[in-house]
mmCIF file with all atom_site columns, C-alpha atoms in Angstrom:
data_model
loop_
_atom_site.group_PDB
_atom_site.id
_atom_site.type_symbol
_atom_site.label_atom_id
_atom_site.label_alt_id
_atom_site.label_comp_id
_atom_site.label_asym_id
_atom_site.label_entity_id
_atom_site.label_seq_id
_atom_site.pdbx_PDB_ins_code
_atom_site.Cartn_x
_atom_site.Cartn_y
_atom_site.Cartn_z
_atom_site.occupancy
_atom_site.B_iso_or_equiv
_atom_site.pdbx_formal_charge
_atom_site.auth_seq_id
_atom_site.auth_comp_id
_atom_site.auth_asym_id
_atom_site.auth_atom_id
_atom_site.pdbx_PDB_model_num
ATOM 1  C CA . MET U 1 1  ? 34.897 -201.762 -50.872 1.00 80.00 ? 11  MET U CA 1
ATOM 2  C CA . ILE U 1 2  ? 36.860 -198.724 -52.061 1.00 85.00 ? 12  ILE U CA 1
ATOM 3  C CA . THR U 1 3  ? 39.825 -199.726 -49.895 1.00 95.00 ? 13  THR U CA 1
ATOM 4  C CA . PHE U 1 4  ? 39.806 -203.226 -51.390 1.00 95.00 ? 14  PHE U CA 1
ATOM 5  C CA . ALA U 1 5  ? 39.708 -201.810 -54.924 1.00 93.00 ? 15  ALA U CA 1
ATOM 6  C CA . ALA U 1 6  ? 42.583 -199.434 -54.168 1.00 95.00 ? 16  ALA U CA 1
ATOM 7  C CA . VAL U 1 7  ? 44.743 -202.206 -52.693 1.00 97.00 ? 17  VAL U CA 1
ATOM 8  C CA . TYR U 1 8  ? 43.849 -204.564 -55.572 1.00 97.00 ? 18  TYR U CA 1
ATOM 9  C CA . LEU U 1 9  ? 44.821 -201.966 -58.180 1.00 97.00 ? 19  LEU U CA 1
ATOM 10 C CA . ALA U 1 10 ? 48.016 -200.980 -56.347 1.00 98.00 ? 20  ALA U CA 1
ATOM 11 C CA . VAL U 1 11 ? 49.195 -204.587 -56.056 1.00 98.00 ? 21  VAL U CA 1
ATOM 12 C CA . LEU U 1 12 ? 48.174 -205.455 -59.621 1.00 98.00 ? 22  LEU U CA 1
ATOM 13 C CA . ASN U 1 13 ? 49.909 -202.423 -61.102 1.00 98.00 ? 23  ASN U CA 1
ATOM 14 C CA . LEU U 1 14 ? 53.086 -203.067 -59.129 1.00 98.00 ? 24  LEU U CA 1
ATOM 15 C CA . ALA U 1 15 ? 53.026 -206.713 -60.235 1.00 98.00 ? 25  ALA U CA 1
ATOM 16 C CA . THR U 1 16 ? 52.432 -205.687 -63.860 1.00 98.00 ? 26  THR U CA 1
ATOM 17 C CA . PHE U 1 17 ? 55.337 -203.251 -63.743 1.00 98.00 ? 27  PHE U CA 1
ATOM 18 C CA . VAL U 1 18 ? 57.655 -205.870 -62.220 1.00 98.00 ? 28  VAL U CA 1
ATOM 19 C CA . ILE U 1 19 ? 56.599 -208.562 -64.707 1.00 98.00 ? 29  ILE U CA 1
ATOM 20 C CA . PHE U 1 20 ? 57.289 -206.216 -67.643 1.00 97.00 ? 30  PHE U CA 1
ATOM 21 C CA . GLY U 1 21 ? 60.772 -205.664 -66.182 1.00 97.00 ? 31  GLY U CA 1
ATOM 22 C CA . PHE U 1 22 ? 61.249 -209.404 -65.719 1.00 97.00 ? 32  PHE U CA 1
ATOM 23 C CA . ASP U 1 23 ? 60.220 -210.029 -69.326 1.00 96.00 ? 33  ASP U CA 1
ATOM 24 C CA . LYS U 1 24 ? 62.647 -207.382 -70.583 1.00 96.00 ? 34  LYS U CA 1
ATOM 25 C CA . ALA U 1 25 ? 65.489 -208.990 -68.600 1.00 96.00 ? 35  ALA U CA 1
ATOM 26 C CA . ALA U 1 26 ? 64.501 -212.410 -69.933 1.00 96.00 ? 36  ALA U CA 1
ATOM 27 C CA . ALA U 1 27 ? 64.540 -211.041 -73.483 1.00 93.00 ? 37  ALA U CA 1
ATOM 28 C CA . ALA U 1 28 ? 68.008 -209.575 -72.989 1.00 93.00 ? 38  ALA U CA 1
ATOM 29 C CA . ASP U 1 29 ? 69.314 -212.870 -71.568 1.00 95.00 ? 39  ASP U CA 1
ATOM 30 C CA . ARG U 1 30 ? 67.474 -214.982 -74.177 1.00 95.00 ? 40  ARG U CA 1
ATOM 31 C CA . ARG U 1 31 ? 65.581 -216.838 -71.448 1.00 96.00 ? 41  ARG U CA 1
ATOM 32 C CA . SER U 1 32 ? 61.988 -218.010 -71.421 1.00 96.00 ? 42  SER U CA 1
ATOM 33 C CA . ARG U 1 33 ? 59.626 -215.058 -71.907 1.00 96.00 ? 43  ARG U CA 1
ATOM 34 C CA . VAL U 1 34 ? 56.290 -213.991 -70.500 1.00 96.00 ? 44  VAL U CA 1
ATOM 35 C CA . PRO U 1 35 ? 53.685 -214.440 -73.254 1.00 96.00 ? 45  PRO U CA 1
ATOM 36 C CA . GLU U 1 36 ? 52.258 -211.222 -74.689 1.00 96.00 ? 46  GLU U CA 1
ATOM 37 C CA . ARG U 1 37 ? 48.800 -212.595 -73.951 1.00 97.00 ? 47  ARG U CA 1
ATOM 38 C CA . ALA U 1 38 ? 49.665 -212.693 -70.225 1.00 97.00 ? 48  ALA U CA 1
ATOM 39 C CA . LEU U 1 39 ? 51.020 -209.128 -70.281 1.00 97.00 ? 49  LEU U CA 1
ATOM 40 C CA . LEU U 1 40 ? 47.852 -207.909 -71.981 1.00 98.00 ? 50  LEU U CA 1
ATOM 41 C CA . ALA U 1 41 ? 45.692 -209.873 -69.526 1.00 98.00 ? 51  ALA U CA 1
ATOM 42 C CA . LEU U 1 42 ? 47.404 -208.125 -66.610 1.00 98.00 ? 52  LEU U CA 1
ATOM 43 C CA . ALA U 1 43 ? 46.669 -204.776 -68.250 1.00 98.00 ? 53  ALA U CA 1
ATOM 44 C CA . ALA U 1 44 ? 43.050 -205.746 -68.902 1.00 98.00 ? 54  ALA U CA 1
ATOM 45 C CA . LEU U 1 45 ? 42.545 -206.799 -65.286 1.00 98.00 ? 55  LEU U CA 1
ATOM 46 C CA . GLY U 1 46 ? 43.446 -203.279 -64.176 1.00 97.00 ? 56  GLY U CA 1
ATOM 47 C CA . GLY U 1 47 ? 47.214 -203.156 -64.527 1.00 98.00 ? 57  GLY U CA 1
ATOM 48 C CA . SER U 1 48 ? 47.246 -200.842 -67.523 1.00 97.00 ? 58  SER U CA 1
ATOM 49 C CA . PRO U 1 49 ? 48.843 -197.906 -65.637 1.00 97.00 ? 59  PRO U CA 1
ATOM 50 C CA . GLY U 1 50 ? 51.668 -200.228 -64.568 1.00 98.00 ? 60  GLY U CA 1
ATOM 51 C CA . ALA U 1 51 ? 52.044 -201.465 -68.142 1.00 97.00 ? 61  ALA U CA 1
ATOM 52 C CA . LEU U 1 52 ? 52.060 -197.945 -69.575 1.00 96.00 ? 62  LEU U CA 1
ATOM 53 C CA . LEU U 1 53 ? 54.686 -196.862 -67.043 1.00 97.00 ? 63  LEU U CA 1
ATOM 54 C CA . ALA U 1 54 ? 56.853 -199.954 -67.563 1.00 97.00 ? 64  ALA U CA 1
ATOM 55 C CA . ARG U 1 55 ? 57.085 -199.614 -71.337 1.00 96.00 ? 65  ARG U CA 1
ATOM 56 C CA . PRO U 1 56 ? 59.243 -196.462 -71.418 1.00 94.00 ? 66  PRO U CA 1
ATOM 57 C CA . VAL U 1 57 ? 61.064 -197.273 -68.162 1.00 96.00 ? 67  VAL U CA 1
ATOM 58 C CA . PHE U 1 58 ? 62.285 -200.646 -69.448 1.00 96.00 ? 68  PHE U CA 1
ATOM 59 C CA . ARG U 1 59 ? 62.111 -199.707 -73.154 1.00 92.00 ? 69  ARG U CA 1
ATOM 60 C CA . HIS U 1 60 ? 60.074 -202.828 -73.611 1.00 90.00 ? 70  HIS U CA 1
ATOM 61 C CA . LYS U 1 61 ? 57.307 -203.592 -76.107 1.00 89.00 ? 71  LYS U CA 1
ATOM 62 C CA . THR U 1 62 ? 57.424 -200.040 -77.437 1.00 85.00 ? 72  THR U CA 1
ATOM 63 C CA . ARG U 1 63 ? 57.762 -200.938 -81.127 1.00 85.00 ? 73  ARG U CA 1
ATOM 64 C CA . LYS U 1 64 ? 55.640 -204.104 -81.184 1.00 82.00 ? 74  LYS U CA 1
ATOM 65 C CA . GLN U 1 65 ? 52.689 -202.778 -83.182 1.00 89.00 ? 75  GLN U CA 1
ATOM 66 C CA . PRO U 1 66 ? 50.063 -205.457 -82.519 1.00 94.00 ? 76  PRO U CA 1
ATOM 67 C CA . PHE U 1 67 ? 50.903 -205.340 -78.802 1.00 95.00 ? 77  PHE U CA 1
ATOM 68 C CA . SER U 1 68 ? 50.743 -201.545 -78.709 1.00 94.00 ? 78  SER U CA 1
ATOM 69 C CA . ALA U 1 69 ? 47.406 -201.502 -80.502 1.00 95.00 ? 79  ALA U CA 1
ATOM 70 C CA . TRP U 1 70 ? 45.880 -204.024 -78.077 1.00 97.00 ? 80  TRP U CA 1
ATOM 71 C CA . LEU U 1 71 ? 47.214 -202.148 -75.058 1.00 97.00 ? 81  LEU U CA 1
ATOM 72 C CA . THR U 1 72 ? 45.844 -198.870 -76.414 1.00 96.00 ? 82  THR U CA 1
ATOM 73 C CA . LEU U 1 73 ? 42.440 -200.501 -76.943 1.00 98.00 ? 83  LEU U CA 1
ATOM 74 C CA . ILE U 1 74 ? 42.457 -201.860 -73.378 1.00 98.00 ? 84  ILE U CA 1
ATOM 75 C CA . VAL U 1 75 ? 43.303 -198.425 -71.954 1.00 98.00 ? 85  VAL U CA 1
ATOM 76 C CA . PHE U 1 76 ? 40.602 -196.766 -74.078 1.00 98.00 ? 86  PHE U CA 1
ATOM 77 C CA . LEU U 1 77 ? 37.947 -199.270 -72.976 1.00 98.00 ? 87  LEU U CA 1
ATOM 78 C CA . GLN U 1 78 ? 38.923 -198.886 -69.318 1.00 98.00 ? 88  GLN U CA 1
ATOM 79 C CA . ALA U 1 79 ? 38.825 -195.088 -69.546 1.00 97.00 ? 89  ALA U CA 1
ATOM 80 C CA . ALA U 1 80 ? 35.436 -195.197 -71.278 1.00 98.00 ? 90  ALA U CA 1
ATOM 81 C CA . THR U 1 81 ? 34.091 -197.539 -68.599 1.00 96.00 ? 91  THR U CA 1
ATOM 82 C CA . VAL U 1 82 ? 35.317 -195.300 -65.777 1.00 95.00 ? 92  VAL U CA 1
ATOM 83 C CA . ALA U 1 83 ? 33.852 -192.225 -67.508 1.00 97.00 ? 93  ALA U CA 1
ATOM 84 C CA . ALA U 1 84 ? 30.489 -193.970 -67.950 1.00 96.00 ? 94  ALA U CA 1
ATOM 85 C CA . LEU U 1 85 ? 30.426 -195.092 -64.319 1.00 93.00 ? 95  LEU U CA 1
ATOM 86 C CA . LEU U 1 86 ? 31.283 -191.606 -63.110 1.00 93.00 ? 96  LEU U CA 1
ATOM 87 C CA . ALA U 1 87 ? 28.570 -190.106 -65.325 1.00 95.00 ? 97  ALA U CA 1
ATOM 88 C CA . MET U 1 88 ? 26.012 -192.568 -63.964 1.00 94.00 ? 98  MET U CA 1
ATOM 89 C CA . ALA U 1 89 ? 27.068 -191.803 -60.392 1.00 92.00 ? 99  ALA U CA 1
ATOM 90 C CA . TRP U 1 90 ? 26.871 -188.051 -61.078 1.00 93.00 ? 100 TRP U CA 1
ATOM 91 C CA . ARG U 1 91 ? 23.343 -188.402 -62.489 1.00 91.00 ? 101 ARG U CA 1
ATOM 92 C CA . GLY U 1 92 ? 22.262 -190.414 -59.485 1.00 77.00 ? 102 GLY U CA 1
ATOM 93 C CA . ARG U 1 93 ? 23.040 -187.550 -57.106 1.00 71.00 ? 103 ARG U CA 1
#
């Protein structure tokens, strides 16, 4: 189970990073873009580290305030969930 989760998160974060780069290239070339909703969904599904890394690397979506606020909320909720799960596991020992 842990191996599956690790592979899932690795693939999802790589895909999220690549899709942010694709969207930045599309923006520069004035091509069809990836919807912000899709980028946030990738982050919410576990790709938030990839999204956070891609933003400064590609200089993409760094000044979009509603997007930044949603991404920050997603990261906060994920961190709180992980902390709660770890606390529950620690108590169970």
